mmCIF file of C-alpha atoms and ligand atoms in Angstrom:
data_model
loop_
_atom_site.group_PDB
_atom_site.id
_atom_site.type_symbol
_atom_site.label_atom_id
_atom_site.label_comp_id
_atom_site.label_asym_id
_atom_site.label_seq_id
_atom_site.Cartn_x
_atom_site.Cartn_y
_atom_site.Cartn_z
ATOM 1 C CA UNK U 94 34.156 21.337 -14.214
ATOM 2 C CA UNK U 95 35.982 18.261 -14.829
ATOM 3 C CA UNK U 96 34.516 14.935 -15.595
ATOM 4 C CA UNK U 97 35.653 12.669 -12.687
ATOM 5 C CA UNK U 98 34.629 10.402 -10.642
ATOM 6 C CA UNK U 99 36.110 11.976 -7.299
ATOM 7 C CA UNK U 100 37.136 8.899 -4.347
ATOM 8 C CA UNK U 101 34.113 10.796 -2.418
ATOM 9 C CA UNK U 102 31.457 9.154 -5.294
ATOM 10 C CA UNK U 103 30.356 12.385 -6.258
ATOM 11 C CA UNK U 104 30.042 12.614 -10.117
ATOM 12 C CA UNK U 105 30.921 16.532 -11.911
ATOM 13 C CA UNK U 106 28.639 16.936 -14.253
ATOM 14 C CA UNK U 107 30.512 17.407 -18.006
ATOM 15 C CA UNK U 108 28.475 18.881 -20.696
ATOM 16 C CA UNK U 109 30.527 16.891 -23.262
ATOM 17 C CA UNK U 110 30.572 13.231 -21.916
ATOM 18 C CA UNK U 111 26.590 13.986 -21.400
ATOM 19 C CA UNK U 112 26.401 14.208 -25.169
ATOM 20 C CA UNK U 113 28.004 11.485 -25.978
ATOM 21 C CA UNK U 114 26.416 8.838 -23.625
ATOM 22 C CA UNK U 115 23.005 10.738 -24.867
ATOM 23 C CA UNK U 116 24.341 10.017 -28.794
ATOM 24 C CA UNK U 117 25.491 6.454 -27.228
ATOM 25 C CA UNK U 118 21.655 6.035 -26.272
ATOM 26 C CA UNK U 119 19.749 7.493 -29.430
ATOM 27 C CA UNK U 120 21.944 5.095 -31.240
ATOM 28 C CA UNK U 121 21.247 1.885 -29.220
ATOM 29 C CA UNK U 122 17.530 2.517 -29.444
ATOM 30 C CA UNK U 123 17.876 3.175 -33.417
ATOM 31 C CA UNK U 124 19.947 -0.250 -33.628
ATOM 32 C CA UNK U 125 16.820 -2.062 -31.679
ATOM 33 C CA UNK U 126 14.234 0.134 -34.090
ATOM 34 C CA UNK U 127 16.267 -0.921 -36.835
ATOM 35 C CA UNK U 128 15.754 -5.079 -35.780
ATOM 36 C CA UNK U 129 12.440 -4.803 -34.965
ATOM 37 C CA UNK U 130 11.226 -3.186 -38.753
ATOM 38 C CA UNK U 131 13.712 -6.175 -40.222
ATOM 39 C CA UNK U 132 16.144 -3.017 -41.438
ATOM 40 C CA UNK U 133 19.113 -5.540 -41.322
ATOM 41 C CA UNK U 134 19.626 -6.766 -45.003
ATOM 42 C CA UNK U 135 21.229 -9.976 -45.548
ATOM 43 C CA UNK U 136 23.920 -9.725 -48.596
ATOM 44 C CA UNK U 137 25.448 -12.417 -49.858
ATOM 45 C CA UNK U 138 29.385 -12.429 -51.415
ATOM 46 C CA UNK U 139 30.148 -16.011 -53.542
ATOM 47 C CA UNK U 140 32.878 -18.025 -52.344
ATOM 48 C CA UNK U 141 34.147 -19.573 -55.652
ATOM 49 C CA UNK U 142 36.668 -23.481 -55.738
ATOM 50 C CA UNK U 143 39.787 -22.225 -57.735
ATOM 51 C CA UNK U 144 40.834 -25.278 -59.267
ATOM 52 C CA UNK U 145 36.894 -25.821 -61.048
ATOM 53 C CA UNK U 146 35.976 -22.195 -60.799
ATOM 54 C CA UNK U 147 32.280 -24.057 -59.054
ATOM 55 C CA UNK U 148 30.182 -22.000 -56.464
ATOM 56 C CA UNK U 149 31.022 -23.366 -53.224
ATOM 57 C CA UNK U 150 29.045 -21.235 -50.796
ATOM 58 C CA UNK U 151 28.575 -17.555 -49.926
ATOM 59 C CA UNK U 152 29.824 -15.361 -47.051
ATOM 60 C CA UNK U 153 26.755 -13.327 -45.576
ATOM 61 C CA UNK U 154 27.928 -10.015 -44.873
ATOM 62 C CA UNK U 155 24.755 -7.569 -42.937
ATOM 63 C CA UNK U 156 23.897 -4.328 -44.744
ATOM 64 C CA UNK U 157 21.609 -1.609 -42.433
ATOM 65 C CA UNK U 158 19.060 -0.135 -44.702
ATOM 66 C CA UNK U 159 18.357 3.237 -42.602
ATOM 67 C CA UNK U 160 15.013 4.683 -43.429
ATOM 68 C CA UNK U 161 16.524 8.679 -43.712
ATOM 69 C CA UNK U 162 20.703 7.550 -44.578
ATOM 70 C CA UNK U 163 20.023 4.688 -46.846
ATOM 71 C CA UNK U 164 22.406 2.056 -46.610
ATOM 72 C CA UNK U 165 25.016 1.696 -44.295
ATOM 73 C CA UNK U 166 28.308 -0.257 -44.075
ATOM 74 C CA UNK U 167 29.038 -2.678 -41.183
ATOM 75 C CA UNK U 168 32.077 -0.942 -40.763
ATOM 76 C CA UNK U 169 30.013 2.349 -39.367
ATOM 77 C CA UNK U 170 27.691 0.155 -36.998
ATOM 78 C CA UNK U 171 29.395 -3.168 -35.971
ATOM 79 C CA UNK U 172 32.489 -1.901 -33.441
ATOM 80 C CA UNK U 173 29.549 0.297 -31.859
ATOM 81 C CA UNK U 174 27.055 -2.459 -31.210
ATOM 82 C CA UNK U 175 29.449 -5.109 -30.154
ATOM 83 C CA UNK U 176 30.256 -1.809 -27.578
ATOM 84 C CA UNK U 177 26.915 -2.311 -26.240
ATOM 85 C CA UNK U 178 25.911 -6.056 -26.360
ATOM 86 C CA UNK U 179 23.872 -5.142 -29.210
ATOM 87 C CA UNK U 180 25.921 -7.658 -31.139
ATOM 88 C CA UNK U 181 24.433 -10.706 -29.915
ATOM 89 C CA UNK U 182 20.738 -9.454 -31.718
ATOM 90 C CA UNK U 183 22.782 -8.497 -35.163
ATOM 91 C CA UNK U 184 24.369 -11.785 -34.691
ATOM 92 C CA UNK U 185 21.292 -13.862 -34.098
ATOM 93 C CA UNK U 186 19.382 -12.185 -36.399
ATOM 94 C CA UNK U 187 21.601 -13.051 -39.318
ATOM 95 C CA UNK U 188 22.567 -16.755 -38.550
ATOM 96 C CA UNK U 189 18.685 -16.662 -38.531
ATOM 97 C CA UNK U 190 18.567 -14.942 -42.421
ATOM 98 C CA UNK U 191 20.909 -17.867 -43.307
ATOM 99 C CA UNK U 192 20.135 -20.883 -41.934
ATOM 100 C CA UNK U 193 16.466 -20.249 -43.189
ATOM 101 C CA UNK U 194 17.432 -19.619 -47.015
ATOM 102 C CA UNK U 195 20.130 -22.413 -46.751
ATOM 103 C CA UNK U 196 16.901 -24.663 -45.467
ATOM 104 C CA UNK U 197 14.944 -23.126 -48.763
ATOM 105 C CA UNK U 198 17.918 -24.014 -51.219
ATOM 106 C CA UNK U 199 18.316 -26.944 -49.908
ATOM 107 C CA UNK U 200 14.691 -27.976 -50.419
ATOM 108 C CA UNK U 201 15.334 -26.696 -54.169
ATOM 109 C CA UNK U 202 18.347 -29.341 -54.337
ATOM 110 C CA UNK U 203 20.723 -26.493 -54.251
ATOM 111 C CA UNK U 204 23.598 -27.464 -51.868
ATOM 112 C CA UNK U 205 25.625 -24.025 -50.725
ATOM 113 C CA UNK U 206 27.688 -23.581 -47.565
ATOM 114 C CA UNK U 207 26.980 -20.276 -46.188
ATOM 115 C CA UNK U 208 29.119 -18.616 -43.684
ATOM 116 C CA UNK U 209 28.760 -16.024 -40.442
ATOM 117 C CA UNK U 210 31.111 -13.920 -39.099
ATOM 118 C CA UNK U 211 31.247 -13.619 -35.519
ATOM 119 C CA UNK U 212 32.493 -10.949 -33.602
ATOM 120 C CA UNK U 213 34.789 -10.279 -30.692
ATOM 121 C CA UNK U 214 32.174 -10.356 -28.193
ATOM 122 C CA UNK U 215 29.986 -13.055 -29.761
ATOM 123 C CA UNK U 216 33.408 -15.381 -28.306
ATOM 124 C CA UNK U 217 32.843 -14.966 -24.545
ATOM 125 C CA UNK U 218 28.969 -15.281 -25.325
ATOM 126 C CA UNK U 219 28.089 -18.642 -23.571
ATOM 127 C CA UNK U 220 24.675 -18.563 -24.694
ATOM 128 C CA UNK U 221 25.801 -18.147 -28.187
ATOM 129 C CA UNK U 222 26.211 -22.002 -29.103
ATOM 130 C CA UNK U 223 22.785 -22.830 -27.918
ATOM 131 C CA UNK U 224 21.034 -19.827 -29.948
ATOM 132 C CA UNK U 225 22.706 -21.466 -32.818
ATOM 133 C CA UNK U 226 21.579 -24.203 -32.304
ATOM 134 C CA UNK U 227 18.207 -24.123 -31.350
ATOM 135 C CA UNK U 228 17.655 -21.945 -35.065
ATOM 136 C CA UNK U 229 19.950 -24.759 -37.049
ATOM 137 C CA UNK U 230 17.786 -27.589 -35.425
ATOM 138 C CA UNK U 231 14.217 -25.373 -36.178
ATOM 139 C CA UNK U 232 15.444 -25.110 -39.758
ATOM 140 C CA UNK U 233 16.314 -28.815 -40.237
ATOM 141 C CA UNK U 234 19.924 -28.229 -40.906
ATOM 142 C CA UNK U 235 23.304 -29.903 -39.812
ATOM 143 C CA UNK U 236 25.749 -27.669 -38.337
ATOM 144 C CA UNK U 237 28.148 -28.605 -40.939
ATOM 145 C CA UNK U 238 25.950 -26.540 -43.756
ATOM 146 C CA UNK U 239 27.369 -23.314 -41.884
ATOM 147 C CA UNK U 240 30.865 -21.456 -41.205
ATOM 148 C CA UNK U 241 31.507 -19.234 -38.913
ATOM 149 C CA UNK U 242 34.230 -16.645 -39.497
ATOM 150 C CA UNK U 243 36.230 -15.290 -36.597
ATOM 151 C CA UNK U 244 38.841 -12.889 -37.091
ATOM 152 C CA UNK U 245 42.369 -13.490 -36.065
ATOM 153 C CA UNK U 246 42.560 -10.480 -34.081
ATOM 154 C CA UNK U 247 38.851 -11.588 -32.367
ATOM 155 C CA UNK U 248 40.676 -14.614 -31.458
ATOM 156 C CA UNK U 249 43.897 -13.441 -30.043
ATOM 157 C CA UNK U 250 41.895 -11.233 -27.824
ATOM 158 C CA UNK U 251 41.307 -13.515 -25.353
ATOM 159 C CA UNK U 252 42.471 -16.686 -26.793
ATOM 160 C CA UNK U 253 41.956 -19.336 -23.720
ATOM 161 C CA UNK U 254 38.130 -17.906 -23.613
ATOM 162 C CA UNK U 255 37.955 -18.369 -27.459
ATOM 163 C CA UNK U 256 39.252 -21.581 -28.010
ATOM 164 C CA UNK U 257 36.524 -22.579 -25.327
ATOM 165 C CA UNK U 258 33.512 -21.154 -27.513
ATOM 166 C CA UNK U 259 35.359 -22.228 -30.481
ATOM 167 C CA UNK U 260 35.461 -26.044 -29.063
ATOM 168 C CA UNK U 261 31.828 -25.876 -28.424
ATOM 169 C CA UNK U 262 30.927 -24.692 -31.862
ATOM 170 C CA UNK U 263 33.301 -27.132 -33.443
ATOM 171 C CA UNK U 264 32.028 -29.965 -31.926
ATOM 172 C CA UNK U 265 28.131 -28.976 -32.346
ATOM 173 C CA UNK U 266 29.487 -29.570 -35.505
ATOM 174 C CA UNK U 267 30.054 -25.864 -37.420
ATOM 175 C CA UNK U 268 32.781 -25.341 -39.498
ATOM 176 C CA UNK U 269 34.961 -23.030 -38.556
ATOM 177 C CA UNK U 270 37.092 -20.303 -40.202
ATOM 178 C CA UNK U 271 39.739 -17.342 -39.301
ATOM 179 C CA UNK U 272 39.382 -14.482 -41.332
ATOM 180 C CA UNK U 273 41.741 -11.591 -42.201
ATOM 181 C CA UNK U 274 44.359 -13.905 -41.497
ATOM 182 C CA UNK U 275 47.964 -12.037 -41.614
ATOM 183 C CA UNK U 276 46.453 -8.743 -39.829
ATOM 184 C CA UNK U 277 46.481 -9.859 -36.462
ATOM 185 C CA UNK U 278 49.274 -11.349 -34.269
ATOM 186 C CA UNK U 279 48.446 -14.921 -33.947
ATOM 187 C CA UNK U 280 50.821 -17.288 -32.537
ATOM 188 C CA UNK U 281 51.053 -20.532 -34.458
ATOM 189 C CA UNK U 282 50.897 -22.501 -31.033
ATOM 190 C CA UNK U 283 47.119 -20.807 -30.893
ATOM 191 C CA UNK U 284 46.179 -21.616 -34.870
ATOM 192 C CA UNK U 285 47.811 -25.287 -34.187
ATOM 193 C CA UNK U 286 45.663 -26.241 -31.286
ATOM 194 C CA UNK U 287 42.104 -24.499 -32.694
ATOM 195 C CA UNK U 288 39.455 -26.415 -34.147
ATOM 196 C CA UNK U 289 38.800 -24.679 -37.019
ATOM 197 C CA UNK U 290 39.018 -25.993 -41.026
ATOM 198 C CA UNK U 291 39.468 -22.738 -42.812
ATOM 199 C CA UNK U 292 41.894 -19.669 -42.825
ATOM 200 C CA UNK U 293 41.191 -16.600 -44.777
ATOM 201 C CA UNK U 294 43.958 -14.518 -46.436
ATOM 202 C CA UNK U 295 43.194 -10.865 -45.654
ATOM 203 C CA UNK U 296 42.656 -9.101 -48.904
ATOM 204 C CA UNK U 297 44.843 -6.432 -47.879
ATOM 205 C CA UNK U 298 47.149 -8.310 -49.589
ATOM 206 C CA UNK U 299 45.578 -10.471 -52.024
ATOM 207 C CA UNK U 300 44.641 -6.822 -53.755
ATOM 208 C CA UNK U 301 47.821 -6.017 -54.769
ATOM 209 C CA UNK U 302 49.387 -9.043 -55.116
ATOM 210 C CA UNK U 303 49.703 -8.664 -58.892
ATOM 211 C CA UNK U 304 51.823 -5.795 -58.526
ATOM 212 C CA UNK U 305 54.106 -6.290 -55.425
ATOM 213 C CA UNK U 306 56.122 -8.800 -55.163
ATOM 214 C CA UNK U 307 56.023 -9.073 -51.151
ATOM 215 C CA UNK U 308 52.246 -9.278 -51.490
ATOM 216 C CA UNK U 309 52.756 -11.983 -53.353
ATOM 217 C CA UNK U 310 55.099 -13.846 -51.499
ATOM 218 C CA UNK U 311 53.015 -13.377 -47.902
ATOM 219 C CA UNK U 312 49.958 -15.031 -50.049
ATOM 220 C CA UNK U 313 52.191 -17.840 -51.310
ATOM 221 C CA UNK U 314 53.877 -18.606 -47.889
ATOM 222 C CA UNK U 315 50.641 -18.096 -45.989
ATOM 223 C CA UNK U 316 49.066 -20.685 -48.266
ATOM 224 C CA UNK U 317 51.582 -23.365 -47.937
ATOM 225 C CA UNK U 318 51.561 -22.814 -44.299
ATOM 226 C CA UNK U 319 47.615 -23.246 -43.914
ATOM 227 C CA UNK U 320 48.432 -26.585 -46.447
ATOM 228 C CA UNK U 321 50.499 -27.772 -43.768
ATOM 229 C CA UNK U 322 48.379 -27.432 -40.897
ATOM 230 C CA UNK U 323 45.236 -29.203 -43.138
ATOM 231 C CA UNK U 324 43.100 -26.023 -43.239
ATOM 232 C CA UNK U 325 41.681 -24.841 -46.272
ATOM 233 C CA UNK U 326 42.930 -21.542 -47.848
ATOM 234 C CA UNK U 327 40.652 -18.881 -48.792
ATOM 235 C CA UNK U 328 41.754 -15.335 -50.559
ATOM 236 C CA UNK U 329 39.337 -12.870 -49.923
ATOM 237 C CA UNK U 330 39.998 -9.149 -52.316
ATOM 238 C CA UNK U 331 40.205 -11.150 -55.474
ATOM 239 C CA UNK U 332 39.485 -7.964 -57.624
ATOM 240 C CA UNK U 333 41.073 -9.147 -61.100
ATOM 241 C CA UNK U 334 41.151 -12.181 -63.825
ATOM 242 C CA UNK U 335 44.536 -12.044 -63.098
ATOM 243 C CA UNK U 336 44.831 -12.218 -59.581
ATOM 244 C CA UNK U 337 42.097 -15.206 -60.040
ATOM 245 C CA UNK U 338 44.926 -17.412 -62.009
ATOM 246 C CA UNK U 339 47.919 -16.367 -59.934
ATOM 247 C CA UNK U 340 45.800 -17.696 -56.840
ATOM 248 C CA UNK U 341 45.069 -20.877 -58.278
ATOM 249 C CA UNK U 342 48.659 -20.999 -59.702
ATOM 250 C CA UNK U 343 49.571 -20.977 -55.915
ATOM 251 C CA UNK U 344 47.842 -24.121 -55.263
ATOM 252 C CA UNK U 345 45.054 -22.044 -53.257
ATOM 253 C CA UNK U 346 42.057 -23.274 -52.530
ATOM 254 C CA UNK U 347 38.845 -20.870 -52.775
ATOM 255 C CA UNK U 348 38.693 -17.260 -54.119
ATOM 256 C CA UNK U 349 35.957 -14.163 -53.066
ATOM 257 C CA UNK U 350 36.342 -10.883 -54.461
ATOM 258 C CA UNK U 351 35.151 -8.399 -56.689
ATOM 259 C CA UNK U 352 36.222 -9.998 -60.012
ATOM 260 C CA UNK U 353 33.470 -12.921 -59.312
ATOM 261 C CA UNK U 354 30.932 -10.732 -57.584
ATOM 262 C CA UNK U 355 30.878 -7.918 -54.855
ATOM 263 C CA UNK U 356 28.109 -8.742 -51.792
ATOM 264 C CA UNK U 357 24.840 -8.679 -53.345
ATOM 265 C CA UNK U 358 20.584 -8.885 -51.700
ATOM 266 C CA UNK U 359 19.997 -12.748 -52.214
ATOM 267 C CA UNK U 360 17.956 -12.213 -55.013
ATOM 268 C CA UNK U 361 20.108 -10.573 -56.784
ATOM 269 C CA UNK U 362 22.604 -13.726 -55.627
ATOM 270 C CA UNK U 363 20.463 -15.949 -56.726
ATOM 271 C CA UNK U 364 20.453 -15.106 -60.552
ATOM 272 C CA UNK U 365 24.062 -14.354 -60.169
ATOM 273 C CA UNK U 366 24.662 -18.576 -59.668
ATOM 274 C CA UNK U 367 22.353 -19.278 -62.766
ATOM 275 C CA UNK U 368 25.258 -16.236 -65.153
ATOM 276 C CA UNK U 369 28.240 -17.393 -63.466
ATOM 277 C CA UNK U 370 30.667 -18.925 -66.091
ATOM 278 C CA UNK U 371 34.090 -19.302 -64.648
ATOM 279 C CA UNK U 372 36.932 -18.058 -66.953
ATOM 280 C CA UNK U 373 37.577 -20.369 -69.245
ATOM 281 C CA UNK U 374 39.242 -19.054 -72.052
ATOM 282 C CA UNK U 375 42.289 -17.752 -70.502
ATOM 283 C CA UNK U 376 42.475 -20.819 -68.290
ATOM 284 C CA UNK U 377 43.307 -22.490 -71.707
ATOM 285 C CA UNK U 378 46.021 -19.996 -72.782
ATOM 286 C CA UNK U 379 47.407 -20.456 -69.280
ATOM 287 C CA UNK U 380 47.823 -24.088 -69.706
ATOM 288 C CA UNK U 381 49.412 -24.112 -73.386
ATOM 289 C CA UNK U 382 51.641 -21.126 -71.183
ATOM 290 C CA UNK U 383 53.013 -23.821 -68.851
HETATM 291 P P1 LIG Q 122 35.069 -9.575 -43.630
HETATM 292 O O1 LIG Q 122 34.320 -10.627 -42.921
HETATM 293 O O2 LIG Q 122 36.526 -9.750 -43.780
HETATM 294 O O3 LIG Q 122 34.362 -9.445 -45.053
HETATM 295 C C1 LIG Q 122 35.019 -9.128 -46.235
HETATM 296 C C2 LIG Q 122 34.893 -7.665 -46.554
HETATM 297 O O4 LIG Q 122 35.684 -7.402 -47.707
HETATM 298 C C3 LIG Q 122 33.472 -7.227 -46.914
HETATM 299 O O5 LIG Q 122 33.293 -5.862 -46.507
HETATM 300 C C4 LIG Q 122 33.491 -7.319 -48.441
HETATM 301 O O6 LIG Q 122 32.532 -6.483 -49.060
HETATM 302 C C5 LIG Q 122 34.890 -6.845 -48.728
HETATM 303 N N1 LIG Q 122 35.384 -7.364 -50.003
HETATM 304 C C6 LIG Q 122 35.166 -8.581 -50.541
HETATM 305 N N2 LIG Q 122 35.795 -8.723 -51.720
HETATM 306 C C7 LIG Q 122 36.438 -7.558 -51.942
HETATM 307 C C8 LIG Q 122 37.268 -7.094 -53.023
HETATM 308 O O7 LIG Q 122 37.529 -7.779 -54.004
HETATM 309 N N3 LIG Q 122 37.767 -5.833 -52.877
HETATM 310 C C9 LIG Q 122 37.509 -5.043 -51.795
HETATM 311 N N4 LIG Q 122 38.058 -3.820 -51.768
HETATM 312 N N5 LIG Q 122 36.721 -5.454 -50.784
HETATM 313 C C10 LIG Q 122 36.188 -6.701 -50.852
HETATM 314 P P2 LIG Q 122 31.996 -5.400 -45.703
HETATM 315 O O8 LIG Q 122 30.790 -6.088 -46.233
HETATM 316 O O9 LIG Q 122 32.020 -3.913 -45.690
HETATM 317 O O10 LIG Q 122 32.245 -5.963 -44.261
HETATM 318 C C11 LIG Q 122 33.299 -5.458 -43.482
HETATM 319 C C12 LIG Q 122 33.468 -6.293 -42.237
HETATM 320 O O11 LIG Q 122 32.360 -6.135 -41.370
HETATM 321 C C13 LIG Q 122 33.549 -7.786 -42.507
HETATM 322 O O12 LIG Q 122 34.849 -8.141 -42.917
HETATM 323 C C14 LIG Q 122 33.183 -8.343 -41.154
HETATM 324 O O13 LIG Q 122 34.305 -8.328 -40.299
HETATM 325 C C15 LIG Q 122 32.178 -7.326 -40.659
HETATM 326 N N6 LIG Q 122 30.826 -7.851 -40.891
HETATM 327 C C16 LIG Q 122 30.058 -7.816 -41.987
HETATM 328 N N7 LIG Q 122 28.867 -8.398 -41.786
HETATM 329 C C17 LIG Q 122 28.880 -8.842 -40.493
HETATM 330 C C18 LIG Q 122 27.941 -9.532 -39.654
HETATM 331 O O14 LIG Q 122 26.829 -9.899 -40.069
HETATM 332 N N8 LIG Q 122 28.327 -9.798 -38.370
HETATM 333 C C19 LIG Q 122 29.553 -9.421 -37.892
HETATM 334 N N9 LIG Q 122 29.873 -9.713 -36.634
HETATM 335 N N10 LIG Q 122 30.464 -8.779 -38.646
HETATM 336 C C20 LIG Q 122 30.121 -8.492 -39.924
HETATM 337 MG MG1 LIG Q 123 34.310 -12.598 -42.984
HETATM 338 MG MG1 LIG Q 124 37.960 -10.919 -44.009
HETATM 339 MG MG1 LIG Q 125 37.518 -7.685 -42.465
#
């Protein structure tokens, strides 16, 4: 038997597609197990100034605490749900995690700007911007306390449909950011005529950029060219001290990675900002250096 649909409407019956729509299934209903007993865990990753080495904000980033396979990655659970519409949920339910500890710091006079990523899907989601803000309005926030991330490939998806949500958000009053900038195809036309404030440099290759001199030159150009548009230039995959100086050597304008701290529960976050010390003492060698 072969598994097509035949002009005549009749469906063959295949053994193997059964399985996976049936795996398809078991997973949706896990994912809507999985909000309902709160299993979503919101980590935070800091999002550091380079010039002052000052906490500017964190990027939340969802973690799936599975009650049998312990944690699992985003990577292993985000391109299936935004499959299934899922997404919107995941999406809601984090914005939801941050707005109501941003509304917590804030009442402790601690002023961070937190940020969301979005996915493809969450783009052509016109009830999206409302959802948003119904929870940022319940909290007693401004829109400008948040980001939202949206990946360049997200973007260039379906970019008239984008820059429509995108326009919304913006003018609600979000900030907005593209993320893993450099990995998808963007034309500059698009990036020149969206609203957004922020681009991040992918850290595939901020990594390396210590070692390989194209690296290095992609991050320098890609900086100067977010500089001349007025964004503000993020590297995300900072991993080493070194790395750290040669960003802010470049004139760039925020660093996440490893080096400052890897995504983390928000209590672990939390003592994290009272330790944090920015590198001082080879920021003085480096300035006797020049
Ligand atoms: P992203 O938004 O680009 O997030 C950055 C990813 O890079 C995170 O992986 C982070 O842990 C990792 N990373 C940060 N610094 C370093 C570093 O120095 N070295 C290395 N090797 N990696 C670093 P994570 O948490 O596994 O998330 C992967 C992707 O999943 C995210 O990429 C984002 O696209 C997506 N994602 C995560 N949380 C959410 C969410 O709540 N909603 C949606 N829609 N997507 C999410
Ligand atoms: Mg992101
Ligand atoms: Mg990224
Ligand atoms: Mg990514």
């Amino acid at each position: 038997y072969t598994a097509k649909r035949k002009g005549s409407g009749v469906v063959v019956y295949d053994p193997a597609i059964d399985r996976s729509s049936q795996e398809s299934l078991s997973l949706l209903s896990e994912l809507r197990r999985a909000l309902e007993r709160d299993e979503f865990m919101l980590y935070l990753q800091p999002k550091l100034d380079l010039p002052s080495g000052e906490v500017f904000g964190a990027e939340a980033l969802v973690r799936w605490l599975h009650p049998d396979k312990g944690f699992i990655g985003p990577d292993n659970f985000i391109p299936f749900a935004e499959t299934t519409g899922f997404i919107r949920m995941l999406t809601i339910c984090m914005m939801e995690k941050v707005a109501s500890l941003s509304a917590q710091l804030q009442r402790q006079g601690i002023a961070l700007k937190f940020s969301v990523n979005l996915s493809t899907r969450d783009l052509l989601d016109q009830e999206l911007p409302g959802a948003f803000a119904a929870i940022v309005e319940r909290h007693g926030l401004t829109p400008a306390a948040l980001c939202l991330e949206i990946t360049e490939s997200a973007i260039m998806d379906d970019p008239a449909r984008a820059q429509n949500t995108l326009d919304r958000l913006a003018a609600m009053g979000f900030a907005l950011s593209i993320d893993d900038f450099g990995t998808g195809y963007s034309s500059l036309a698009y990036l020149k005529r969206l609203p957004v404030r922020e681009l991040k440099i992918d850290k595939s290759f901020v990594m390396k950029m210590a070692q390989d001199q194209d690296d290095a030159k992609i991050v320098r150009s890609t900086i100067d060219l977010g500089h001349n548009l007025g964004l503000r230039v993020v590297a995300e995959g900072v991993e080493s001290e070194e790395v750290w100086f040669l960003l802010r050597q470049m004139g760039c304008d925020q660093g996440q990675g490893y080096f400052m701290g890897k995504p983390m529960p928000v209590e672990r976050f939390l003592e994290w900002l009272q330790q944090w010390r920015a590198p001082e003492a080879l920021d003085q060698s480096e300035n006797m250096a020049v």
